mmCIF file of C-alpha atoms in Angstrom:
data_model
loop_
_atom_site.group_PDB
_atom_site.id
_atom_site.type_symbol
_atom_site.label_atom_id
_atom_site.label_comp_id
_atom_site.label_asym_id
_atom_site.label_seq_id
_atom_site.Cartn_x
_atom_site.Cartn_y
_atom_site.Cartn_z
ATOM 1 C CA MET A 1 0.000 0.000 0.000
ATOM 2 C CA GLY A 2 0.992 3.610 -0.489
ATOM 3 C CA ILE A 3 1.571 6.364 2.047
ATOM 4 C CA GLN A 4 -0.709 6.358 5.102
ATOM 5 C CA ASN A 5 -2.048 2.902 4.163
ATOM 6 C CA GLN A 6 -3.752 4.344 1.090
ATOM 7 C CA ALA A 7 -3.400 2.391 -2.129
ATOM 8 C CA THR A 8 -1.733 4.268 -4.979
ATOM 9 C CA ILE A 9 -3.491 4.117 -8.344
ATOM 10 C CA LEU A 10 -2.241 5.250 -11.744
ATOM 11 C CA ALA A 11 -5.059 6.286 -14.071
ATOM 12 C CA PHE A 12 -3.766 6.401 -17.663
ATOM 13 C CA ASP A 13 -6.117 7.754 -20.329
ATOM 14 C CA ASP A 14 -5.884 10.285 -23.148
ATOM 15 C CA ASP A 15 -9.027 12.082 -21.882
ATOM 16 C CA ALA A 16 -7.767 14.638 -19.341
ATOM 17 C CA GLY A 17 -11.319 15.615 -18.315
ATOM 18 C CA PHE A 18 -12.174 12.016 -17.459
ATOM 19 C CA LEU A 19 -8.958 11.704 -15.451
ATOM 20 C CA ARG A 20 -9.718 14.859 -13.437
ATOM 21 C CA GLN A 21 -13.175 13.512 -12.574
ATOM 22 C CA LEU A 22 -11.795 10.090 -11.691
ATOM 23 C CA LYS A 23 -9.125 11.626 -9.467
ATOM 24 C CA GLU A 24 -11.725 13.767 -7.705
ATOM 25 C CA ILE A 25 -13.919 10.729 -7.044
ATOM 26 C CA LEU A 26 -11.132 8.415 -5.854
ATOM 27 C CA SER A 27 -8.789 10.810 -4.066
ATOM 28 C CA GLY A 28 -10.576 10.582 -0.716
ATOM 29 C CA GLU A 29 -9.757 6.886 -0.442
ATOM 30 C CA TYR A 30 -6.710 6.483 -2.693
ATOM 31 C CA ILE A 31 -3.606 8.314 -3.826
ATOM 32 C CA VAL A 32 -4.304 8.886 -7.515
ATOM 33 C CA GLU A 33 -1.620 9.660 -10.087
ATOM 34 C CA ILE A 34 -2.800 10.559 -13.582
ATOM 35 C CA ALA A 35 -1.105 10.346 -16.972
ATOM 36 C CA THR A 36 -2.284 11.256 -20.459
ATOM 37 C CA SER A 37 0.771 10.039 -22.382
ATOM 38 C CA ILE A 38 3.129 7.083 -22.418
ATOM 39 C CA PRO A 39 6.120 9.139 -21.189
ATOM 40 C CA GLN A 40 4.070 10.465 -18.239
ATOM 41 C CA ALA A 41 2.784 7.010 -17.366
ATOM 42 C CA MET A 42 6.204 5.370 -17.601
ATOM 43 C CA LYS A 43 7.792 8.072 -15.425
ATOM 44 C CA ILE A 44 5.212 7.424 -12.693
ATOM 45 C CA ILE A 45 5.464 3.641 -13.037
ATOM 46 C CA MET A 46 9.259 3.671 -12.829
ATOM 47 C CA THR A 47 9.541 6.109 -9.906
ATOM 48 C CA ARG A 48 7.014 4.894 -7.355
ATOM 49 C CA PRO A 49 5.306 1.697 -6.262
ATOM 50 C CA LEU A 50 1.743 1.352 -7.508
ATOM 51 C CA ASP A 51 -1.048 -0.854 -6.244
ATOM 52 C CA LEU A 52 -3.217 -0.619 -9.374
ATOM 53 C CA VAL A 53 -3.189 0.767 -12.919
ATOM 54 C CA LEU A 54 -6.421 1.873 -14.590
ATOM 55 C CA LEU A 55 -5.654 1.779 -18.312
ATOM 56 C CA ASP A 56 -7.677 2.937 -21.315
ATOM 57 C CA MET A 57 -7.949 0.321 -24.065
ATOM 58 C CA ASN A 58 -7.921 2.901 -26.876
ATOM 59 C CA MET A 59 -4.963 5.250 -26.743
ATOM 60 C CA PRO A 60 -3.628 7.291 -29.692
ATOM 61 C CA GLU A 61 0.029 6.291 -29.217
ATOM 62 C CA MET A 62 -0.535 2.558 -28.671
ATOM 63 C CA SER A 63 -3.384 0.350 -27.523
ATOM 64 C CA GLY A 64 -3.887 -0.418 -23.866
ATOM 65 C CA LEU A 65 -3.023 -4.049 -24.575
ATOM 66 C CA GLU A 66 0.274 -3.022 -26.196
ATOM 67 C CA PHE A 67 1.062 -0.848 -23.171
ATOM 68 C CA LEU A 68 0.239 -3.717 -20.825
ATOM 69 C CA LYS A 69 2.583 -5.958 -22.835
ATOM 70 C CA THR A 70 5.318 -3.326 -22.432
ATOM 71 C CA LEU A 71 4.794 -3.318 -18.655
ATOM 72 C CA ARG A 72 5.038 -7.092 -18.484
ATOM 73 C CA GLN A 73 8.177 -7.132 -20.660
ATOM 74 C CA ARG A 74 9.744 -4.780 -18.103
ATOM 75 C CA ASN A 75 8.775 -7.286 -15.397
ATOM 76 C CA LEU A 76 6.226 -4.906 -13.856
ATOM 77 C CA HIS A 77 3.362 -6.975 -12.519
ATOM 78 C CA THR A 78 1.119 -4.347 -10.938
ATOM 79 C CA PRO A 79 -2.542 -5.325 -11.331
ATOM 80 C CA VAL A 80 -4.198 -3.580 -14.307
ATOM 81 C CA ILE A 81 -7.868 -2.860 -14.981
ATOM 82 C CA MET A 82 -8.586 -2.059 -18.617
ATOM 83 C CA LEU A 83 -11.203 0.635 -19.342
ATOM 84 C CA THR A 84 -13.022 1.574 -22.507
ATOM 85 C CA GLY A 85 -15.618 4.197 -23.375
#
């Protein structure tokens, strides 16, 4: 778990408005990091322990499944929940 026994979640989606709403909803119970691009997401993933990744299936740079494959190739086994609109 993250700081103060709160789980840390990365929400990765290309829709910044959705991410702001999600962070507002979850931030009372969880530490929520948000990313709208692969470089942002990878920086967060590589610099802090995460308990969960919420990942959009349809991203402009690569699909959510391709990103998940990249995480696994880097031996990162954080649980991932795939989202789609």
